[in-house]
Short mmCIF file of C-alpha atoms and ligand atoms in Angstrom, two decimals:
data_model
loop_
_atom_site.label_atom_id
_atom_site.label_comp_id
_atom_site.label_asym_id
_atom_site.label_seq_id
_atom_site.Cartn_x
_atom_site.Cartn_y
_atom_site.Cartn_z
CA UNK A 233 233.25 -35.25 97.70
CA UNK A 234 236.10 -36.19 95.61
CA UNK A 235 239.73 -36.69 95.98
CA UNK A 236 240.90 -33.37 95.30
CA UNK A 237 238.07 -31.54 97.37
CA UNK A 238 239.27 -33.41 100.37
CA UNK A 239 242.76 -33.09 99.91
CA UNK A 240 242.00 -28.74 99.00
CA UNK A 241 239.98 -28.59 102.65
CA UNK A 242 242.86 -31.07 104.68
CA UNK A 243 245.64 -28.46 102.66
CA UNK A 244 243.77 -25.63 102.94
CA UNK A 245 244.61 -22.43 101.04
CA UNK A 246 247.30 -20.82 102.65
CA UNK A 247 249.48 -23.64 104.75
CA UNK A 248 249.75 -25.88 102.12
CA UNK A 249 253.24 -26.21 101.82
CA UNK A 250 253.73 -26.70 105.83
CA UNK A 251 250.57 -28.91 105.81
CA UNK A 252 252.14 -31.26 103.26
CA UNK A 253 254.73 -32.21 105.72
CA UNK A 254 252.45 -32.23 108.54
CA UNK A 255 251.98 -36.32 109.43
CA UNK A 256 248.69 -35.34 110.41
CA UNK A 257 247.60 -34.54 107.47
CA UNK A 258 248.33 -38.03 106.02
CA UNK A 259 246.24 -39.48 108.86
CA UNK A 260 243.01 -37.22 108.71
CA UNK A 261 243.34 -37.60 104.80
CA UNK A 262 243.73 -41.41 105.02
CA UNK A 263 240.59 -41.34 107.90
CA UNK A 264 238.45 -39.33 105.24
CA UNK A 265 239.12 -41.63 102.49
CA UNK A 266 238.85 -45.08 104.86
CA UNK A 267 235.31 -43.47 105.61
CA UNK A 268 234.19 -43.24 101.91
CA UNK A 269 235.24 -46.59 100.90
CA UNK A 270 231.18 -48.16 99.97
CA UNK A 271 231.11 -44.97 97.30
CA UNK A 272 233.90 -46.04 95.50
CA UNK A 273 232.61 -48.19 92.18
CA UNK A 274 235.87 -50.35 92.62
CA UNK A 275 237.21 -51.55 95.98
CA UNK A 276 240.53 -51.51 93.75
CA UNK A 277 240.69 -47.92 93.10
CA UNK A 278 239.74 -47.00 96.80
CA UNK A 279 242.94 -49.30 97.94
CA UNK A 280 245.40 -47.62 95.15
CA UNK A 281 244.05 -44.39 96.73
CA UNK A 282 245.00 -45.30 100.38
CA UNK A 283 248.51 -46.97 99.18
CA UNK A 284 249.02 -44.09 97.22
CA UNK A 285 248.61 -41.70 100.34
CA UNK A 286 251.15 -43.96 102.07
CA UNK A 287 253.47 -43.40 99.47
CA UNK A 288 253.10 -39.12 99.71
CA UNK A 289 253.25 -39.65 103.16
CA UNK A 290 256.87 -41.64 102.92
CA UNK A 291 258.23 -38.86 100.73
CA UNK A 292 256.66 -36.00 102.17
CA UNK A 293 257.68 -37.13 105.71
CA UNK A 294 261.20 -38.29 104.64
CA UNK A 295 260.77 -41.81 105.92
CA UNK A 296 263.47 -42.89 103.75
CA UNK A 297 265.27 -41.73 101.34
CA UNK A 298 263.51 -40.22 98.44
CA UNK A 299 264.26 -41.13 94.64
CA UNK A 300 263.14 -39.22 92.00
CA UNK A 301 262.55 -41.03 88.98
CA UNK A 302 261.28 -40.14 85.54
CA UNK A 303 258.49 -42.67 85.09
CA UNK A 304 260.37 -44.82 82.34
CA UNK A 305 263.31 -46.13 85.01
CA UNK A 306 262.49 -49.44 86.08
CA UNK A 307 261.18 -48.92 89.44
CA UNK A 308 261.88 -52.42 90.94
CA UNK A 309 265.31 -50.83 91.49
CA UNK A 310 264.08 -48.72 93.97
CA UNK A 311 261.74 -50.41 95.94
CA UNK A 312 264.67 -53.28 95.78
CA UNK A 313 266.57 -50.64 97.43
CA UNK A 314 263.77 -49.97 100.43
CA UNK A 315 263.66 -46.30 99.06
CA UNK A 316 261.07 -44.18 98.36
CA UNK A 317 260.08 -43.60 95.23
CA UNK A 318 258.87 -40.41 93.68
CA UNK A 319 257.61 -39.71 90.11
CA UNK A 320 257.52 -36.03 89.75
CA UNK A 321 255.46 -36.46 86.35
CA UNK A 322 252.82 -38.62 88.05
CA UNK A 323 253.16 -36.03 90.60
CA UNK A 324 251.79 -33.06 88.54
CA UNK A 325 248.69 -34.86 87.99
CA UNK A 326 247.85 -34.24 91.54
CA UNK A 327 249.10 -30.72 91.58
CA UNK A 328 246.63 -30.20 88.93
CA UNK A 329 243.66 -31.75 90.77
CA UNK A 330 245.14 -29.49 93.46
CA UNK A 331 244.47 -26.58 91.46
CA UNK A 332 247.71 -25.41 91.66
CA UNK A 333 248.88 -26.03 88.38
CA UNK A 334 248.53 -22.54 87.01
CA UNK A 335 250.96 -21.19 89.89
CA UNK A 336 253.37 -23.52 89.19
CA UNK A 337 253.48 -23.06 85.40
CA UNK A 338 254.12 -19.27 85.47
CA UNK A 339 256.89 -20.09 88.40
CA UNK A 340 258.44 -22.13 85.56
CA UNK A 341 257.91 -19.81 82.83
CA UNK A 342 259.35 -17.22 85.02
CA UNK A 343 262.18 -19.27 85.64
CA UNK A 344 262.63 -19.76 81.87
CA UNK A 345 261.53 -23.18 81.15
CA UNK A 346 260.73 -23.36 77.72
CA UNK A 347 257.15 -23.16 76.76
CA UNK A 348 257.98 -25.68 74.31
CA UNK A 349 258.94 -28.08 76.97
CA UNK A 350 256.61 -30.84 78.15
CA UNK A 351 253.97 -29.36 80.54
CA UNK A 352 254.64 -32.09 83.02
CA UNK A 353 257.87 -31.15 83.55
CA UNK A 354 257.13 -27.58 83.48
CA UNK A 355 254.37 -28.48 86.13
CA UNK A 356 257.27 -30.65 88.42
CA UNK A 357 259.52 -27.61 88.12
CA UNK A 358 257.21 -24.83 89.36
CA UNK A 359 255.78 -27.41 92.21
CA UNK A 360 259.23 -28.53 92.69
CA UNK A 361 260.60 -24.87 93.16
CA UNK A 362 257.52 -23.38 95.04
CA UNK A 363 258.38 -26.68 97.73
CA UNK A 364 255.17 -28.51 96.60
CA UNK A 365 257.62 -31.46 96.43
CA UNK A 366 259.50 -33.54 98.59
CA UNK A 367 263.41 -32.72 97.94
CA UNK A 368 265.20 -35.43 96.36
CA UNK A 369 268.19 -37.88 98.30
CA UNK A 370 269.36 -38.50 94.87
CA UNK A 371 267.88 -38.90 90.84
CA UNK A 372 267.26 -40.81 88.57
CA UNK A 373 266.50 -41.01 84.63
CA UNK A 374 266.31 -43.27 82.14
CA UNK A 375 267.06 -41.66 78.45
CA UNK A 376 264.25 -43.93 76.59
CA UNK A 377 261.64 -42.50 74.72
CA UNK A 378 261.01 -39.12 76.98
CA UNK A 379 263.80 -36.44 75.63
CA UNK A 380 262.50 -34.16 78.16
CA UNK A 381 262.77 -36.07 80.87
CA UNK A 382 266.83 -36.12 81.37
CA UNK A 383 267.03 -32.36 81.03
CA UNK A 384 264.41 -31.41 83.37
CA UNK A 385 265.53 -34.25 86.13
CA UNK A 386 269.54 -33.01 85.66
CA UNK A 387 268.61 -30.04 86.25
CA UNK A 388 266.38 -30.60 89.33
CA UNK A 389 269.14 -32.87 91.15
CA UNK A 390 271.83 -29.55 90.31
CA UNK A 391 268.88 -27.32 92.09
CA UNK A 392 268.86 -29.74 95.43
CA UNK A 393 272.58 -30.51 94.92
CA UNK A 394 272.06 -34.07 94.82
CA UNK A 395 273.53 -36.92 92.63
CA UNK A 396 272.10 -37.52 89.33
CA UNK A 397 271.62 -40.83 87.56
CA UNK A 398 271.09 -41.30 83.91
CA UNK A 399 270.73 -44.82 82.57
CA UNK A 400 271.59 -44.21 78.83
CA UNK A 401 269.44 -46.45 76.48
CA UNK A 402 270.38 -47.56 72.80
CA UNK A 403 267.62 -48.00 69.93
CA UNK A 404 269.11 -50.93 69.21
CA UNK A 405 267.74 -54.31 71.05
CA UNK A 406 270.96 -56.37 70.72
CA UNK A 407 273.18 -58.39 72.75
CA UNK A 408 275.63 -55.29 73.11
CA UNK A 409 272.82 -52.75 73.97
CA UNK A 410 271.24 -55.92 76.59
CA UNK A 411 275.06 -55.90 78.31
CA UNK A 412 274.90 -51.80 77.87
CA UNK A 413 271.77 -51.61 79.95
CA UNK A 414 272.54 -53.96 82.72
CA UNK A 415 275.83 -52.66 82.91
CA UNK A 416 275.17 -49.20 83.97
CA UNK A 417 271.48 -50.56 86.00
CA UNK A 418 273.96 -52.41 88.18
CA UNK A 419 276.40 -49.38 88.64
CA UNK A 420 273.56 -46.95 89.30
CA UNK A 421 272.19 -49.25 91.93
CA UNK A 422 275.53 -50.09 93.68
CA UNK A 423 276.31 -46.15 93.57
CA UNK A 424 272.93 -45.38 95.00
CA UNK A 425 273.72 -47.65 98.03
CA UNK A 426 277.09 -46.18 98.28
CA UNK A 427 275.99 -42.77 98.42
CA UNK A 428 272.87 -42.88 100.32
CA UNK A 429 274.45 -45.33 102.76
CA UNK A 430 271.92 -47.73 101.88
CA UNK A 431 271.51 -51.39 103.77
CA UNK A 432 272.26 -54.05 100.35
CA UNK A 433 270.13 -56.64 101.07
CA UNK A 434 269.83 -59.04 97.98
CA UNK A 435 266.98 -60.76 98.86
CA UNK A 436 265.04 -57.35 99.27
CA UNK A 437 265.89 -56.79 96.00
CA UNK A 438 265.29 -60.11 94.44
CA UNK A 439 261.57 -59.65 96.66
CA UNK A 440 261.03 -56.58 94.26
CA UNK A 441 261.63 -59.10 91.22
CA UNK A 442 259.13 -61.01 92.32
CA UNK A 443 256.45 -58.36 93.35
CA UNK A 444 256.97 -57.05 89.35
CA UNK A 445 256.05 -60.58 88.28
CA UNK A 446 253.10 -61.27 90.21
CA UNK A 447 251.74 -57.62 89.18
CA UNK A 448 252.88 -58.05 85.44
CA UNK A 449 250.62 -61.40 85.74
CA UNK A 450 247.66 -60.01 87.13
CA UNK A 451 247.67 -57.16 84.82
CA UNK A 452 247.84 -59.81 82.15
CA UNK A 453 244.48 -61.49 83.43
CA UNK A 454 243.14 -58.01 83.69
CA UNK A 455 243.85 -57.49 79.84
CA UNK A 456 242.37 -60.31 78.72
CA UNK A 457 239.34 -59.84 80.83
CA UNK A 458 238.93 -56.64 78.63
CA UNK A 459 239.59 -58.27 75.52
CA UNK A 460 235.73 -60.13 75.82
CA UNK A 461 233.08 -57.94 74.89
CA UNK A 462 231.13 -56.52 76.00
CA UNK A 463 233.09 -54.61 78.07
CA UNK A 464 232.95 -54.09 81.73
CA UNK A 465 234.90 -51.78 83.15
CA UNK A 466 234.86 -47.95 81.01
CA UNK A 467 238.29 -46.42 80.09
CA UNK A 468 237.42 -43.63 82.29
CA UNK A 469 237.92 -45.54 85.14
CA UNK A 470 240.89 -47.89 83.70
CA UNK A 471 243.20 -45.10 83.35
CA UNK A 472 243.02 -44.08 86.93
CA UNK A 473 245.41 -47.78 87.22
CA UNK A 474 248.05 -46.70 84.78
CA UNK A 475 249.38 -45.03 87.53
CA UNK A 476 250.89 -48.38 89.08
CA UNK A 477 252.79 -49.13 85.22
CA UNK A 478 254.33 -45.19 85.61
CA UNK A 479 255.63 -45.51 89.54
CA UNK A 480 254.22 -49.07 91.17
CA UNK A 481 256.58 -51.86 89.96
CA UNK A 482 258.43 -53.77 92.11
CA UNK A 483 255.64 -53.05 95.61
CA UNK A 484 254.03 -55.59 96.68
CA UNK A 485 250.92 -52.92 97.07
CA UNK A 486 250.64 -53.33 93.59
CA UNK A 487 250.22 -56.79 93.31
CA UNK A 488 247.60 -56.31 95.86
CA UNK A 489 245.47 -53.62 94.13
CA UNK A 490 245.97 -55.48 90.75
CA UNK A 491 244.52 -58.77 92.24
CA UNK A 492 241.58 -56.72 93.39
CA UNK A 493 240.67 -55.12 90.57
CA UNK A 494 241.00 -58.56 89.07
CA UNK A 495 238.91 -60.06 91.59
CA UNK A 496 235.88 -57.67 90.97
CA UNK A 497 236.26 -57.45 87.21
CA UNK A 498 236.38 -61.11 87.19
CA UNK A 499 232.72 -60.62 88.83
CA UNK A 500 231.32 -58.46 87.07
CA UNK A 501 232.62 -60.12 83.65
CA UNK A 502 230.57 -63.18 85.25
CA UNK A 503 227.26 -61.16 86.32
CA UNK A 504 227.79 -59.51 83.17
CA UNK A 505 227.55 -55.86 84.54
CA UNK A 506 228.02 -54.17 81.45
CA UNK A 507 230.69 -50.85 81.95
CA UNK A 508 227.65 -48.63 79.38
CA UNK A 509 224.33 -49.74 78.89
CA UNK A 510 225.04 -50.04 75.30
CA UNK A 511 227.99 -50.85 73.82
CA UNK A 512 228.21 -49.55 70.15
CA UNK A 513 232.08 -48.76 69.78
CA UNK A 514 235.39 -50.10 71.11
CA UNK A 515 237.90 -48.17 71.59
CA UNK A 516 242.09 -48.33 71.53
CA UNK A 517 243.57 -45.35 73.44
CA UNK A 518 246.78 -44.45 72.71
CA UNK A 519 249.41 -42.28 75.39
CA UNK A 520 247.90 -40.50 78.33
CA UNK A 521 244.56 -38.52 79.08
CA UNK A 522 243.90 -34.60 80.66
CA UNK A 523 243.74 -34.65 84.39
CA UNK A 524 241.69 -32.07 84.53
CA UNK A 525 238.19 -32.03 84.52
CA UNK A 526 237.29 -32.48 80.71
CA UNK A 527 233.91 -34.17 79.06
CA UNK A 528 235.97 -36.49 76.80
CA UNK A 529 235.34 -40.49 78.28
CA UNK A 530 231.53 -38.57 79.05
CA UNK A 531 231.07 -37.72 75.41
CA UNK A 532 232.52 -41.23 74.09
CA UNK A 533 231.32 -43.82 76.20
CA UNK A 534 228.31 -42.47 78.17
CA UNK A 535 226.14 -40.56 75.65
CA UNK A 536 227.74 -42.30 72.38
CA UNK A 537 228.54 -45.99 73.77
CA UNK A 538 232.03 -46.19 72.35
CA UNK A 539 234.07 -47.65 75.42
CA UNK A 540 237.72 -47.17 75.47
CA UNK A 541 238.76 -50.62 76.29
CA UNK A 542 242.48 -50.98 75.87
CA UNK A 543 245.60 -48.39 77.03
CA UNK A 544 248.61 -48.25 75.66
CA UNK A 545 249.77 -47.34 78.79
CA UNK A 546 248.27 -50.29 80.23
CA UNK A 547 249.82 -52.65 77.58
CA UNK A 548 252.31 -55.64 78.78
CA UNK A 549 255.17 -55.41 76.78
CA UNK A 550 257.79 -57.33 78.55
CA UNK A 551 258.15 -60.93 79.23
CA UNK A 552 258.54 -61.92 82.82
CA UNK A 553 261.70 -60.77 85.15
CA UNK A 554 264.40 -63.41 86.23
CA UNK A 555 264.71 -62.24 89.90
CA UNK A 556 268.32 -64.15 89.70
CA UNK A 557 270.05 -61.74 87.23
CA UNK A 558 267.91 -59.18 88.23
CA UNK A 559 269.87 -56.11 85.89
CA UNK A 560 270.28 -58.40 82.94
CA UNK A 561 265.98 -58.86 82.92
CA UNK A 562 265.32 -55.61 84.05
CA UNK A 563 267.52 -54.28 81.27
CA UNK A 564 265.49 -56.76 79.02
CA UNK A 565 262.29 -54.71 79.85
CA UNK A 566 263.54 -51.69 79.51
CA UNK A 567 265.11 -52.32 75.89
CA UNK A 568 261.59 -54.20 75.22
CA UNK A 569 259.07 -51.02 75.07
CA UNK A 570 257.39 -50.93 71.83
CA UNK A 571 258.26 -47.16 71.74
CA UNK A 572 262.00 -47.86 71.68
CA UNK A 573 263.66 -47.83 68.52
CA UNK A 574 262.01 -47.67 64.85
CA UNK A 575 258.14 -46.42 64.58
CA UNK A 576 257.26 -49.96 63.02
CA UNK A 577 257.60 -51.53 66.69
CA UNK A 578 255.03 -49.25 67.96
CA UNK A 579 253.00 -49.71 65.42
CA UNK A 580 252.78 -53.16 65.24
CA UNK A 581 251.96 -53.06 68.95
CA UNK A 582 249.02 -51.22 68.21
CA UNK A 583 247.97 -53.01 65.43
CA UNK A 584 248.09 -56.28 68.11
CA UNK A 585 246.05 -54.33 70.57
CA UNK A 586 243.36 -53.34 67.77
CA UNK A 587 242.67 -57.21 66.92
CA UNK A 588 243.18 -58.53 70.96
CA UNK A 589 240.33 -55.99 72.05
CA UNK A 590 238.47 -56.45 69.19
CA UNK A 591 238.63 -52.60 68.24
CA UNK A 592 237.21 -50.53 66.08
CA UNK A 593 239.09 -47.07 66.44
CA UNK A 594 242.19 -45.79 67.89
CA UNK A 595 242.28 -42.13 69.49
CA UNK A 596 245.65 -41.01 70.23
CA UNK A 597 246.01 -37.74 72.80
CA UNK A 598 248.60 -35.49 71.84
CA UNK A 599 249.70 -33.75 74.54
CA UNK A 600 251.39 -30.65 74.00
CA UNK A 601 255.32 -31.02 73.99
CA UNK A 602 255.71 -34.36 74.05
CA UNK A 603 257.68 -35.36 70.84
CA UNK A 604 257.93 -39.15 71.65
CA UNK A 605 254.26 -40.08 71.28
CA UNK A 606 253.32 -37.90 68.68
CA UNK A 607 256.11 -38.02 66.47
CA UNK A 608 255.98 -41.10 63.19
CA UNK A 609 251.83 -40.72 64.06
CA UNK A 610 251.36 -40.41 60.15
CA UNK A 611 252.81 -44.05 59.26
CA UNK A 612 250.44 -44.77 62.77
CA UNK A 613 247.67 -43.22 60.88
CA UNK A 614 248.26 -44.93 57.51
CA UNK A 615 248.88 -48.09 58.79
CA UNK A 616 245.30 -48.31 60.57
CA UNK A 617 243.71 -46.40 57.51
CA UNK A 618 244.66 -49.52 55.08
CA UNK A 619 243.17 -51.85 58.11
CA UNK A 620 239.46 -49.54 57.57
CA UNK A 621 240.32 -48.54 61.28
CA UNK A 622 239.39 -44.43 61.89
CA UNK A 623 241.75 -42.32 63.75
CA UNK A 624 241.62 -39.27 65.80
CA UNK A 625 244.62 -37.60 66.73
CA UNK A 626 243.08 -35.15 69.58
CA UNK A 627 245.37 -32.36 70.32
CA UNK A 628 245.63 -30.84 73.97
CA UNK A 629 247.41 -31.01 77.40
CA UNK A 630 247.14 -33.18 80.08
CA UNK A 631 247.91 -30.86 82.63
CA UNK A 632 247.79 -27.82 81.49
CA UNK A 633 243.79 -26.81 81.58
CA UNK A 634 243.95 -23.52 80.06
CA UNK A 635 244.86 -25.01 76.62
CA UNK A 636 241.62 -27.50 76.84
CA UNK A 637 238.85 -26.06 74.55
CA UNK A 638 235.14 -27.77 75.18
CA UNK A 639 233.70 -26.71 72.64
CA UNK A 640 236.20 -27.82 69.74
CA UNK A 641 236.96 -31.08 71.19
CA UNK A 642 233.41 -31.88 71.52
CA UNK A 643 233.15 -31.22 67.58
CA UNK A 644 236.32 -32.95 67.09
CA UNK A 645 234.90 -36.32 69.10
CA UNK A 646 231.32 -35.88 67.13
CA UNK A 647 233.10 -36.02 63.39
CA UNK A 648 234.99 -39.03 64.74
CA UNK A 649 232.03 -40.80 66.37
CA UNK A 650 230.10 -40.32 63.03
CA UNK A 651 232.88 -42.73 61.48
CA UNK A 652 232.61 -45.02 63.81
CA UNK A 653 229.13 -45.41 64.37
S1 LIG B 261 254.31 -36.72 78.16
FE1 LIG B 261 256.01 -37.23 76.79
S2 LIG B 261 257.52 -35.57 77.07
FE2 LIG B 261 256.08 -35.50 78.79
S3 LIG B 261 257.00 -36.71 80.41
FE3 LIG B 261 255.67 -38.09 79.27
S4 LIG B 261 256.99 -38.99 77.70
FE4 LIG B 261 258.05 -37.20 78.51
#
């Protein structure tokens, strides 16, 4: 059985809402999942499931206060703060496994969210607004890269009536912008104590430095793991971790399910337990993948042997945090993302990961709405093309299954895999 079947029988059809902030639900759910743990390929993803539970249960349950976040605000803020986190992007994903995604999108295209508008958001709104989610204590957003993001989070904090928080981020990557940052990181966090009556405890907050650290370093060893051919672990089953980069830094949980996952691809890198029988293709993959279930990482890596080996998502672009000036280095990462700024920085990124993985093709998804990934894709495109590298720029929705089309994508991945190959 998998995740969502469990969670659709513990939720059942009609009590959802009351179930979800039932603790008992939590526990039987947790039980159900303990009990499964030898069918799970990776011990890792099993414990990221169970610490991800823990972390519905906190918001669901209102253990703490509750912080909605878009998934580009440096988390380590939060859990520094002993709050609870809440991504309501990464949140959608489940609400689609849920199979309540459809309901949720007409609740938001009833309440006149664009169509236009990134379907995660539009997904977080109708959940949000059908009380799928956990209200918010307070919000907040970081401006970088998403453009959706600050609209759709302002306007969620002026549905609850709650505070909202928008760190404002400059292209630029200069001294000024650096001060900028930190500036306003350390005013958002001293206002979020202030107004949530929060405990300040620096070395809490130092302790969520440290956490990012050890989690940015074992994410490191996991990326160069991947880098030797041929590959063990398939994207498929990579992805699943990008979830800890959206909404995990800063918890020590992470650091824990990172050093497992580095534990057992360390084995089976040295047992050489290949991720496909035959591995004909590597692959770059560039922004996020449908949630839904889809026949994409089937077609690629198990019938043609081309393994997505490298995220973007799952790329370290920061150098290591200074836990004492915690908002000048946290600032530092934020104004480091290769999507900040001109198209050249992302570009050159990928370009690094092609040549560190040893690729051979890049396949970007373009999900519907969302203007930062997909926009400047034709200097992305040209740039490869002069390297001999083929592209595929596969159009759909990662949340939204009603716009996924089997058929054409499977053509789409065939003309593609014939380049490659
Ligand atoms: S997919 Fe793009 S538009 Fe949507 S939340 Fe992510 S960054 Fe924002």
């Amino acid at each position: 059985m998998d995740i969502y079947q469990l969670l659709r029988s513990y939720l059942g059809s009609t009590l959802r809402q009351r179930a979800i902030r039932s603790p008992w639900t939590y526990r039987l759910l947790k039980q159900a999942v303990a009990a499964q743990k030898r069918h799970y390929p990776w011990q890792a993803a099993h414990r990221l499931l169970l610490n991800t539970i823990d972390q519905a249960a906190a918001a669901f349950l209102q253990k703490g206060p509750v912080i909605w976040h878009n998934v580009f605000f440096p988390t380590e803020v939060l859990y520094g703060l002993g709050t609870v986190p809440f991504a309501p992007e990464a949140a959608a994903v489940v609400a689609t496994g849920l199979g309540i995604a459809e309901r949720a999108l007409q609740r938001a295209e009833g309440d006149w969210v664009s169509s236009e508008a990134c379907s995660f958001h539009r997904l977080a709104h109708g959940c949000d607004r059908e009380g799928y989610f956990p209200p918010p204590g307070a919000v907040v957003c970081s401006s970088h890269l998403c453009d959706t993001a600050p609209q759709s989070l302002a306007a969620t904090a002026a549905y609850h009536g709650v505070p909202f928080y928008l760190l404002d981020v400059p292209h630029q990557q200069d001294d000024t912008a650096l001060e900028y940052v930190a500036r306003q990181l350390k005013s958002i966090t001293f206002s979020l104590v202030e107004t949530l009556n929060l405990a300040w405890d620096e070395d809490r907050f130092q302790a969520a430095l440290v956490n990012s650290n050890a989690a940015r370093e074992r994410l490191l060893a996991i990326n160069r793991l991947r880098q030797q051919r041929p590959a063990c672990i398939r994207g498929e089953e990579a992805h699943s971790f990008i979830y800890l980069m959206l909404a995990g830094f800063g918890a020590a949980t992470s650091v824990e399910v990172y050093g497992e996952l580095l534990t057992e691809l360390a084995q089976r890198y040295r047992d050489q337990r290949r991720a496909v029988p035959e591995e004909k293709a590597r692959l770059v993959w560039l922004h996020l993948r449908p949630y839904y279930p889809n026949a994409i990482f089937q077609i690629l890596e198990q019938e043609a042997g081309a393994v997505v080996v490298c995220e973007e998502m799952n790329y370290v672009y920061w150098e290591p945090l200074d836990p004492e000036r915690p908002f000048y280095s946290l600032a530092r990462k934020v104004l480091s993302h290769h999507g900040l700024g001109p198209i050249t920085r992302r570009i050159e990124a990928i370009l690094a990961m092609v040549d560190a993985y040893q690729a051979g093709g890049v396949i970007h998804f373009a999900h519907w709405g969302c203007r930062q990934s997909t926009a400047g894709l034709r200097m992305l495109q040209d740039a490869l093309r002069e390297r001999g590298i083929p592209f595929l720029n596969l159009e759909g929705d990662c949340v939204d299954q009603s716009k996924y089309a089997p058929g054409a994508v499977r053509t789409r991945l065939e003309g593609f895999l014939e380049m490659l190959l």
